[in-house]
Coordinates of C-alpha atoms in Angstrom, one line a residue:
Chain A
M190 CA -0.1 0.1 -0.2
R191 CA 1.3 3.3 -0.8
R192 CA 1.6 5.4 2.1
V193 CA 2.7 8.6 0.6
P194 CA 0.5 10.0 -2.6
A195 CA 2.5 10.7 -5.9
R196 CA 1.9 14.2 -6.1
A197 CA 3.4 14.6 -2.6
T198 CA 6.3 12.9 -3.5
F199 CA 6.6 14.7 -6.6
G200 CA 6.6 17.9 -4.6
L201 CA 8.8 17.1 -2.1
I202 CA 11.5 15.8 -4.8
L203 CA 11.0 19.3 -6.1
L204 CA 11.2 21.3 -3.0
V205 CA 14.4 18.9 -2.1
G206 CA 15.9 19.3 -5.5
L207 CA 15.4 22.9 -5.3
G208 CA 17.2 23.2 -1.7
A209 CA 20.3 20.9 -2.8
L210 CA 20.9 22.8 -6.0
S211 CA 20.5 26.0 -4.2
L212 CA 23.1 24.8 -1.5
V213 CA 25.7 23.4 -4.1
A214 CA 25.4 26.1 -7.0
G215 CA 24.7 28.9 -4.6
R216 CA 26.9 28.2 -1.5
L217 CA 29.2 25.0 -2.2
F218 CA 30.5 25.9 -6.0
P219 CA 29.7 29.5 -6.5
D220 CA 32.9 30.1 -8.9
W221 CA 31.6 27.3 -11.1
L222 CA 28.2 28.4 -11.5
A223 CA 29.9 32.0 -12.1
S224 CA 31.5 30.8 -14.8
T225 CA 28.9 28.8 -16.4
C226 CA 25.9 31.3 -16.4
P227 CA 24.3 32.0 -19.4
L228 CA 22.6 34.9 -18.0
G229 CA 25.9 37.3 -17.8
V230 CA 26.5 39.3 -14.7
D231 CA 23.9 41.5 -13.1
P232 CA 23.3 45.2 -14.1
T233 CA 23.6 46.8 -10.9
R234 CA 26.7 44.0 -9.7
P235 CA 29.0 43.8 -12.3
D236 CA 31.0 41.3 -10.4
R237 CA 28.0 38.9 -9.7
T238 CA 26.5 36.8 -12.4
V239 CA 22.7 36.6 -12.5
C240 CA 22.8 32.8 -11.5
E241 CA 25.0 33.3 -8.4
L242 CA 22.7 36.1 -7.0
A243 CA 19.7 33.7 -8.1
F244 CA 20.9 30.6 -6.5
G245 CA 22.4 32.2 -3.5
G246 CA 19.1 34.3 -3.5
L247 CA 17.0 31.2 -3.2
W248 CA 19.3 29.5 -0.7
V249 CA 18.4 31.8 1.9
S250 CA 14.8 32.5 1.0
L251 CA 14.4 28.8 1.3
A252 CA 16.2 28.5 5.0
V253 CA 13.9 31.8 5.9
G254 CA 10.7 29.9 4.7
L255 CA 12.0 26.5 6.7
C256 CA 12.5 28.4 9.7
A257 CA 9.6 30.3 9.8
G258 CA 7.1 28.2 8.7
G259 CA 8.6 25.3 11.0
L260 CA 8.4 27.8 13.8
S261 CA 4.7 29.2 13.3
T262 CA 3.4 25.4 12.5
L263 CA 4.7 24.7 16.2
I264 CA 3.2 27.7 17.8
G265 CA -0.1 26.7 16.0
L266 CA 0.1 23.6 17.2
L267 CA 1.2 24.9 20.9
V268 CA -2.1 27.1 20.7
A269 CA -4.2 24.6 19.4
A270 CA -3.6 22.2 21.7
V271 CA -4.3 24.7 24.8
A272 CA -7.1 25.4 23.3
R273 CA -8.6 22.2 23.3
L274 CA -6.9 21.4 26.6
V275 CA -8.9 24.0 28.4
G276 CA -11.9 24.2 26.4
G277 CA -15.2 26.0 26.9
A278 CA -14.8 29.8 27.4
W279 CA -11.0 30.3 27.4
E280 CA -11.1 28.3 24.3
Q281 CA -13.6 30.6 22.7
A282 CA -11.6 33.6 23.9
L283 CA -8.4 32.1 22.4
L284 CA -10.0 31.5 19.1
R285 CA -11.5 35.0 18.9
G286 CA -7.9 36.4 19.5
V287 CA -6.1 33.7 16.6
D288 CA -8.8 35.3 14.3
A289 CA -8.0 38.7 15.2
V290 CA -4.5 37.9 14.4
F291 CA -5.5 36.2 11.2
A292 CA -7.6 39.1 10.0
L293 CA -4.4 41.0 9.8
P294 CA -2.3 41.1 6.5
D295 CA 1.4 39.3 6.8
V296 CA 3.2 41.9 4.8
L297 CA 1.9 44.9 6.8
V298 CA 2.2 43.5 10.4
V299 CA 6.1 42.5 9.1
M300 CA 6.7 45.3 8.1
V301 CA 5.7 47.1 11.7
L302 CA 7.6 44.1 13.5
Q303 CA 10.7 44.7 11.1
L304 CA 10.6 48.4 11.9
A305 CA 10.3 47.6 16.0
G306 CA 13.0 45.2 15.5
Q307 CA 15.6 47.1 13.6
S308 CA 15.0 49.9 16.2
L309 CA 15.9 47.8 19.1
A310 CA 19.0 45.8 17.5
D311 CA 20.5 49.7 16.7
A312 CA 19.6 50.6 20.0
G313 CA 21.9 47.2 21.1
H314 CA 18.6 45.3 22.4
S315 CA 19.0 43.2 19.6
G316 CA 18.9 39.8 21.7
G317 CA 21.3 38.1 19.9
L318 CA 18.9 38.0 16.7
G319 CA 20.7 39.1 13.6
P320 CA 18.7 40.0 10.4
F321 CA 17.9 36.5 9.4
G322 CA 16.8 35.8 12.9
L323 CA 14.6 38.8 13.1
M324 CA 13.1 37.7 9.9
V325 CA 12.2 34.2 11.1
A326 CA 10.8 35.7 14.2
S327 CA 8.6 38.1 12.5
L328 CA 7.0 35.9 10.0
A329 CA 6.4 33.5 12.7
L330 CA 4.9 36.1 15.0
V331 CA 2.5 36.6 12.1
G332 CA 2.0 33.3 10.5
W333 CA 0.6 31.1 13.6
A334 CA -2.7 32.0 13.4
G335 CA -3.7 29.8 10.5
P336 CA -2.0 26.8 11.2
A337 CA -3.3 27.4 14.8
R338 CA -7.5 27.7 13.1
M339 CA -6.7 24.5 11.2
F340 CA -5.1 22.2 13.9
R341 CA -7.6 23.2 16.7
N342 CA -10.7 22.3 13.8
R343 CA -8.8 18.7 13.1
L344 CA -8.2 18.0 16.9
A345 CA -12.0 18.9 17.1
T346 CA -12.8 16.4 14.3
L347 CA -10.5 14.0 15.5
E348 CA -11.9 14.2 19.0
G349 CA -15.4 13.2 18.1
Q350 CA -13.7 9.6 16.8
E351 CA -14.4 6.3 18.4
F352 CA -11.1 5.5 19.6
V353 CA -10.4 8.6 21.6
A354 CA -14.0 8.0 23.5
A355 CA -12.7 4.6 24.2
A356 CA -9.3 6.2 25.5
R357 CA -11.2 8.5 27.3
A358 CA -13.5 5.8 28.8
L359 CA -10.3 3.9 30.1
G360 CA -9.4 6.7 32.5
G361 CA -7.1 8.7 29.5
G362 CA -6.4 12.2 30.6
G363 CA -6.2 15.3 28.0
T364 CA -2.6 15.5 27.9
H365 CA -2.2 11.5 27.5
V366 CA -5.2 11.6 24.9
L367 CA -3.3 14.3 22.7
R368 CA 0.0 12.9 23.2
V369 CA -0.6 9.1 22.5
H370 CA -3.7 9.1 20.5
L371 CA -4.2 12.4 18.6
W372 CA -0.6 13.2 17.7
P373 CA 0.3 10.1 15.8
A374 CA -3.2 11.0 13.6
L375 CA -2.3 14.7 13.5
R376 CA 1.3 14.1 11.9
P377 CA 0.9 13.7 8.3
F378 CA -1.3 17.0 8.4
A379 CA 1.2 18.8 10.6
L380 CA 3.4 18.2 7.9
A381 CA 1.0 19.4 5.4
V382 CA 0.3 22.5 7.1
F383 CA 4.0 23.2 7.8
L384 CA 4.2 22.7 3.7
S385 CA 1.8 25.2 3.0
R386 CA 2.9 28.0 5.4
L387 CA 6.8 27.5 3.9
P388 CA 5.7 29.6 0.4
T389 CA 3.6 32.3 2.1
A390 CA 6.7 32.7 4.6
I391 CA 8.9 32.6 1.5
L392 CA 6.7 35.5 -0.4
T393 CA 6.2 37.5 2.7
E394 CA 9.8 38.1 3.0
S395 CA 10.4 38.5 -0.8
T396 CA 8.1 41.4 -0.4
V397 CA 9.1 42.9 2.6
S398 CA 12.9 42.3 1.5
F399 CA 11.8 44.1 -2.0
F400 CA 10.5 47.1 -0.3
G401 CA 14.0 47.4 1.3
I402 CA 12.5 47.2 5.0
A403 CA 14.5 43.8 5.5
R404 CA 18.2 43.9 6.0
M405 CA 18.5 40.1 4.7
E406 CA 22.5 39.4 4.4
P407 CA 23.5 37.5 2.0
M408 CA 20.7 38.6 -0.1
S409 CA 17.5 37.0 -0.3
L410 CA 15.6 36.7 -3.5
G411 CA 13.3 39.5 -2.7
R412 CA 16.1 41.9 -1.9
Y413 CA 18.1 40.6 -5.1
L414 CA 15.5 42.2 -7.0
G415 CA 14.3 44.9 -4.4
T416 CA 18.3 46.5 -4.3
S417 CA 18.3 47.2 -8.0
Y418 CA 14.7 47.5 -9.1
A419 CA 15.1 51.1 -10.1
A420 CA 17.7 49.7 -12.6
L421 CA 15.6 46.9 -13.6
I422 CA 12.8 49.4 -14.3
Y423 CA 14.8 51.7 -16.5
E424 CA 17.0 49.5 -18.1
G425 CA 14.7 46.5 -18.6
G426 CA 15.3 44.0 -16.3
A427 CA 13.8 40.8 -18.0
R428 CA 16.8 38.7 -18.0
V429 CA 17.5 39.2 -14.2
V430 CA 13.9 39.1 -13.0
L431 CA 12.7 36.0 -15.1
P432 CA 15.5 33.3 -13.3
A433 CA 14.2 34.6 -9.6
W434 CA 10.8 34.2 -10.7
A435 CA 11.0 30.6 -12.1
L436 CA 12.7 29.8 -8.9
L437 CA 10.3 31.4 -6.9
V438 CA 6.9 29.5 -8.7
L439 CA 9.1 26.1 -8.7
L440 CA 9.3 26.4 -5.1
V441 CA 5.8 27.1 -4.4
L442 CA 4.4 24.8 -6.5
G443 CA 6.8 21.9 -5.0
A444 CA 5.4 23.3 -1.6
S445 CA 1.6 23.3 -2.1
L446 CA 1.6 19.9 -4.1
A447 CA 3.0 18.2 -1.2
S448 CA 0.7 19.8 0.9
Q449 CA -2.2 19.6 -0.7
A450 CA -1.9 15.7 -1.3
L451 CA -0.7 15.1 1.9
S452 CA -3.8 16.9 3.4
A453 CA -6.0 15.5 1.0
S454 CA -4.2 11.8 1.8
P455 CA -6.8 9.2 3.9
R456 CA -6.2 9.9 7.5
K457 CA -5.5 7.1 9.7
A458 CA -6.4 6.9 13.3
T459 CA -3.8 4.5 14.8
Chain B
M159 CA -29.6 41.0 11.6
R160 CA -28.4 40.4 14.8
S161 CA -25.4 37.8 13.5
V162 CA -24.4 40.4 11.3
L163 CA -24.2 43.1 13.8
Q164 CA -22.6 40.3 16.0
K165 CA -19.7 39.5 13.7
L166 CA -19.5 43.4 13.2
A167 CA -18.9 44.2 16.6
R168 CA -16.4 41.2 17.0
Q169 CA -14.2 42.8 14.1
L170 CA -14.8 46.3 15.5
V171 CA -13.2 45.4 18.6
L172 CA -10.0 44.6 16.1
V173 CA -9.5 48.5 15.4
P174 CA -9.1 49.7 18.9
L175 CA -7.0 46.7 19.4
V176 CA -4.6 47.5 16.3
A177 CA -4.4 51.0 17.4
V178 CA -3.5 50.5 21.2
A179 CA -0.9 47.4 20.3
S180 CA 0.6 49.7 17.5
Y181 CA 0.8 52.8 19.3
F182 CA 2.3 51.3 22.0
L183 CA 4.9 49.2 19.7
M184 CA 5.8 52.1 18.3
A185 CA 6.1 54.0 21.8
M186 CA 8.3 51.6 23.6
L187 CA 10.6 51.7 20.5
P188 CA 14.2 53.0 21.6
L189 CA 15.2 55.7 19.0
T190 CA 19.0 56.0 19.4
T191 CA 20.7 59.0 19.1
E192 CA 24.0 57.9 19.4
S193 CA 26.3 58.9 16.6
E194 CA 27.9 55.7 16.3
A195 CA 24.4 54.0 15.5
K196 CA 24.1 53.0 12.2
R197 CA 20.3 54.3 11.2
Q198 CA 20.3 56.9 14.3
V199 CA 18.0 59.9 14.5
S200 CA 19.3 63.2 16.0
P201 CA 18.1 64.4 19.3
E202 CA 15.8 66.9 18.3
L203 CA 14.3 64.4 16.0
A204 CA 13.9 62.2 18.9
A205 CA 12.2 64.7 20.8
S206 CA 9.8 65.1 18.0
Y207 CA 9.3 61.7 17.4
R208 CA 7.8 61.6 21.2
R209 CA 6.0 65.0 20.9
D210 CA 4.3 63.2 18.0
L211 CA 3.2 60.5 19.6
G212 CA 2.2 62.3 23.0
I213 CA 4.9 59.9 25.0
G214 CA 4.5 61.5 28.6
E215 CA 1.2 63.3 28.1
P216 CA -1.8 62.3 29.5
L217 CA -3.9 60.4 27.0
G218 CA -1.0 60.5 25.0
F219 CA -2.4 57.6 23.0
L220 CA -4.6 59.9 21.4
R221 CA -2.0 62.3 20.1
P222 CA -1.8 61.5 16.8
W223 CA -5.6 61.1 16.1
Q224 CA -5.9 64.8 18.0
K225 CA -3.2 66.1 15.4
L226 CA -5.0 64.3 12.3
W227 CA -8.3 65.9 13.4
R228 CA -6.8 69.4 13.7
G229 CA -5.6 69.6 10.2
E230 CA -2.0 69.2 11.4
R231 CA 0.9 67.3 9.7
L232 CA 2.0 64.1 11.2
G233 CA 5.2 63.0 11.3
T234 CA 8.5 65.0 11.4
S235 CA 9.1 66.2 8.2
A236 CA 7.9 66.6 4.5
Q237 CA 7.3 63.0 4.5
G238 CA 4.5 62.9 7.3
V239 CA 0.7 63.7 6.4
T240 CA -2.0 65.8 7.3
G241 CA -5.7 64.3 7.5
D242 CA -6.8 65.6 3.7
E243 CA -3.5 64.0 2.3
L244 CA -4.2 60.5 4.1
A245 CA -7.6 60.5 2.6
R246 CA -6.7 61.2 -0.8
K247 CA -4.1 58.5 -0.6
L248 CA -6.1 56.2 1.0
S249 CA -8.9 56.8 -1.7
G250 CA -6.1 56.2 -4.2
S251 CA -5.2 52.7 -3.2
V252 CA -9.2 51.7 -2.8
G253 CA -9.5 53.1 -6.4
V254 CA -7.0 50.4 -7.4
G255 CA -8.3 47.9 -5.1
L256 CA -11.9 48.7 -6.6
L257 CA -10.5 48.5 -10.0
A258 CA -8.6 45.1 -9.3
L259 CA -12.0 43.2 -7.6
P260 CA -13.9 42.8 -11.0
L261 CA -10.7 42.0 -12.8
A262 CA -10.1 39.4 -10.0
L263 CA -13.7 38.3 -10.2
T264 CA -13.0 37.5 -14.0
W265 CA -10.1 35.8 -13.8
A266 CA -11.9 33.7 -10.8
L267 CA -15.0 32.8 -13.2
G268 CA -12.9 32.5 -16.5
F269 CA -9.9 29.9 -14.7
A270 CA -13.3 28.4 -12.6
M271 CA -15.1 27.6 -16.1
V272 CA -11.8 26.3 -17.5
R273 CA -10.5 24.2 -14.5
T274 CA -14.0 22.5 -14.4
R275 CA -13.4 21.4 -18.2
W276 CA -10.0 20.5 -17.9
R277 CA -10.9 18.4 -15.2
R278 CA -10.4 15.0 -16.6
G279 CA -8.7 15.7 -19.7
R280 CA -4.9 16.0 -20.7
W281 CA -5.0 19.7 -19.4
A282 CA -5.6 18.4 -15.8
A283 CA -1.9 19.3 -14.5
L284 CA -2.6 22.7 -15.7
G285 CA -5.4 23.1 -12.6
D286 CA -2.5 22.7 -10.1
V287 CA 0.1 24.4 -12.3
V288 CA -1.7 27.6 -12.8
P289 CA -2.8 28.3 -9.1
A290 CA 1.2 27.9 -8.0
L291 CA 2.4 30.0 -10.8
A292 CA 0.0 32.6 -9.7
F293 CA 0.6 32.3 -6.1
G294 CA 4.4 31.9 -6.8
T295 CA 4.4 35.1 -8.1
P296 CA 5.0 37.7 -5.6
V297 CA 2.9 41.1 -7.0
F298 CA 6.1 42.9 -7.7
I299 CA 7.6 41.2 -10.4
P300 CA 4.9 41.1 -12.9
A301 CA 5.3 45.2 -11.8
L302 CA 8.6 45.3 -12.8
L303 CA 8.2 43.4 -16.4
L304 CA 5.3 45.7 -16.6
A305 CA 7.0 49.1 -15.5
P306 CA 9.4 50.3 -17.9
A307 CA 6.3 50.2 -20.7
V308 CA 4.1 52.2 -18.4
V309 CA 5.5 54.0 -15.8
E310 CA 5.8 57.4 -17.3
R311 CA 3.0 57.1 -19.6
G312 CA 0.3 58.2 -17.0
N313 CA -3.1 58.6 -18.1
M314 CA -4.5 56.2 -15.6
L315 CA -2.1 53.5 -17.0
P316 CA 0.2 52.9 -14.3
E317 CA -3.4 52.8 -12.1
L318 CA -4.7 50.1 -14.4
C319 CA -1.7 47.7 -14.2
A320 CA -1.3 48.2 -10.5
A321 CA -4.7 47.0 -10.5
L322 CA -4.1 44.0 -13.0
V323 CA -1.1 42.7 -11.5
T324 CA -2.9 42.7 -8.4
S325 CA -5.9 41.0 -9.1
I326 CA -3.7 38.0 -10.5
W327 CA -3.1 36.0 -7.5
P328 CA -6.5 36.8 -6.0
G329 CA -8.4 36.1 -8.8
I330 CA -7.0 32.7 -9.2
F331 CA -7.3 31.9 -5.8
L332 CA -10.9 33.1 -6.3
G333 CA -11.4 30.7 -9.1
T334 CA -9.7 27.9 -7.4
L335 CA -12.4 27.9 -4.9
V336 CA -15.7 28.7 -7.2
G337 CA -14.0 25.6 -9.6
D338 CA -14.2 23.0 -6.4
S339 CA -17.5 24.5 -5.3
L340 CA -19.0 24.0 -9.1
E341 CA -17.8 20.5 -9.5
T342 CA -19.6 19.6 -6.3
E343 CA -22.5 21.3 -7.2
L344 CA -22.7 19.9 -10.9
S345 CA -22.6 16.5 -9.6
R346 CA -25.5 17.3 -7.1
D347 CA -29.1 15.3 -7.9
Y348 CA -30.9 18.6 -8.3
V349 CA -28.7 19.4 -11.4
R350 CA -29.6 16.1 -13.2
T351 CA -33.2 16.7 -12.2
A352 CA -33.6 19.9 -13.9
L353 CA -31.4 18.7 -17.0
G354 CA -33.9 15.6 -17.1
K355 CA -36.8 17.9 -17.0
G356 CA -35.7 19.6 -20.4
L357 CA -33.5 22.7 -18.9
A358 CA -31.0 24.1 -20.9
P359 CA -27.2 23.5 -19.4
G360 CA -26.8 27.5 -19.4
T361 CA -30.1 27.7 -17.4
V362 CA -29.3 25.5 -14.9
L363 CA -26.0 26.9 -14.3
R364 CA -27.6 30.3 -14.4
R365 CA -30.5 29.5 -12.0
H366 CA -29.7 26.7 -10.0
V367 CA -26.0 26.4 -9.5
L368 CA -24.9 29.9 -9.6
P369 CA -26.9 30.5 -6.7
N370 CA -25.5 28.0 -4.6
V371 CA -21.8 28.6 -5.6
L372 CA -21.7 32.4 -4.8
P373 CA -21.9 32.0 -1.4
A374 CA -18.1 30.0 -1.1
L375 CA -17.2 33.6 -3.3
L376 CA -18.4 35.5 -0.5
D377 CA -16.4 33.2 1.8
A378 CA -13.0 34.2 0.2
V379 CA -13.6 37.8 -0.7
G380 CA -12.6 39.2 2.7
P381 CA -9.2 37.6 2.6
V382 CA -9.3 38.2 -0.9
A383 CA -9.9 42.2 -0.1
T384 CA -6.9 42.1 2.3
A385 CA -4.7 40.4 -0.2
L386 CA -5.9 43.1 -2.8
L387 CA -5.2 46.2 -0.5
A388 CA -1.6 44.6 0.7
G389 CA -0.8 43.4 -2.9
S390 CA -1.4 47.2 -4.3
F391 CA 1.2 48.1 -1.8
A392 CA 4.2 46.3 -4.0
A393 CA 2.5 47.4 -7.1
E394 CA 2.2 51.3 -6.3
R395 CA 5.8 51.1 -5.0
V396 CA 7.3 49.4 -8.2
L397 CA 4.6 51.8 -10.5
G398 CA 5.4 55.4 -9.2
L399 CA 1.9 55.5 -7.6
P400 CA 1.6 58.0 -4.4
Y401 CA -0.6 56.5 -3.0
F402 CA -1.6 54.4 0.4
G403 CA 0.9 52.0 -0.2
Q404 CA 3.9 54.3 -0.7
L405 CA 2.9 56.3 2.2
Y406 CA 3.1 53.4 4.5
V407 CA 6.2 52.0 3.0
L408 CA 8.0 55.5 3.3
A409 CA 6.6 55.9 6.5
V410 CA 8.3 52.5 8.0
L411 CA 11.6 53.4 6.0
N412 CA 11.6 56.5 7.6
K413 CA 10.7 55.8 10.9
Q414 CA 7.5 57.8 11.0
V415 CA 6.2 56.1 13.8
A416 CA 2.9 57.9 14.5
V417 CA 2.3 57.4 10.6
V418 CA 2.9 54.0 10.8
V419 CA 0.4 53.9 13.9
V420 CA -2.6 56.0 12.2
A421 CA -1.9 53.8 9.0
T422 CA -2.1 50.5 10.5
T423 CA -5.1 51.5 12.3
T424 CA -6.8 52.9 9.1
F425 CA -5.8 49.7 7.4
A426 CA -7.7 47.8 10.1
S427 CA -10.8 49.8 9.7
L428 CA -10.8 49.3 6.3
L429 CA -10.8 45.9 6.6
V430 CA -13.4 46.1 9.0
V431 CA -15.7 47.9 6.6
V432 CA -15.0 45.3 3.6
S433 CA -16.1 42.7 6.0
L434 CA -19.1 44.6 6.5
A435 CA -19.8 44.9 3.1
V436 CA -19.4 41.1 2.7
E437 CA -21.6 40.4 5.6
L438 CA -24.6 42.4 4.3
T439 CA -24.2 41.2 0.6
R440 CA -24.3 37.8 2.1
Y441 CA -27.4 38.5 4.1
A442 CA -28.9 40.3 0.8
V443 CA -28.1 37.4 -1.5
D444 CA -28.0 34.0 0.6
P445 CA -31.3 32.9 2.0
R446 CA -29.5 30.0 3.9
S447 CA -27.7 32.9 5.9
R448 CA -30.9 34.2 7.1
E449 CA -32.9 31.1 7.7
A450 CA -29.8 29.4 9.8
R451 CA -30.1 32.5 12.6
A452 CA -33.9 32.7 12.2

């Protein structure tokens, strides 16, 4: 019996392949990439080729997406678990808070958090967070609400099943049922939610970096395009824009195929 | 109607929450005045920021709103904004958003129809690839590609282009939802019955299927409106449109903290208005929403 749907396998292979390619080409062998790049040098940075900057940027964007997606999924999972454990009016109040956070647009809130974080860093109170850490923290603080809602709903559905009722009837407490019975059934869904957060985090980071608000070093894909957008407009930048765009699209395609296939696959209540 | 008011009340709570949270976040920021700091501000400017935010004054958090109400300039330089300018810039962004909304609905209906037709054919994979292409394309990329041709032409062309590039992802997102909903409804018994009684497929679609599909569209209009407004920020920046998005980005870049507080709260209020409009539309067009609450 197939455990992982074919679409999810394809999506995961695409994601891992892009990650490996960006690591090998952008970080391990940048000289080889520089000498073989068919797109030539970047118009605003004559010492670097378009391929070096695009693959280097992909590596940074992917790293930000993985860390921020993972952290926001974890926070969402914790909030959902707490909400289900406390139940009643507290759960409803928690969900109202989750909805309020969810209603705010990611890009706007990340911009405000970046402004706050950078002001703290300039005053020497960064708490050890560099630009990378600050971006991951901002994205996680914005992105946990969606996963929290999804996990809470999935937990509520799973709790209605017979095996949970049996476990409770045998004296299983809330945390025991959650850890032993619900978590194994929730794991594939958690992976799907994480994969669905990945492109959102990458695109939000790209947009905020494009505005020049985030100080990502080395440059992510968004910052790479954002630092030279005036030159791209006036000198025509399709040669520069298209590779970065293609990499972003492939990244999103991989993550969304894997996420959709995993969340649609039959749920096993083990 | 009571449930609409309840939802509105829940949404309205968001506005003072955002206002207070953004105010205190900005008021707590340490504005460095040391000369060695990379992005320091002068002591005069820091004092001006504090005056602007009313820090240390009783009911200081109302200070930015008081200044706006009196018609004074908010912010510490020419990059600040008065109430009238804020309203003008906001109306510009809302105008771009309103242009983008019908474009998004056109994309949505077109994509939903094509996707339903593709579903079992050789083009089925495109049903996955097109949304990934649309979602994987940040608004600034098509804006960058279009900008050389339109940025200096004027005559509303940059506004139209901004609306076009902003509408792509929300349109495809809505199209995916409508397509799924359309497929579910088309497989139901009442459609077979209507066709079996001799109604034309177009009539069945218009009279029976679409009224059941449209509530799914309304559910998504709220998030889509947020995406349209947030997406217009990037389009405005690239296409040089001096509207609300441009104001917000410049306020953040130049640490115009009072402008950030006011603009963030204004944006939250706008989302509440959109949400209210969606709920009223749903109440008017979807009888199930009235029956369920009666």
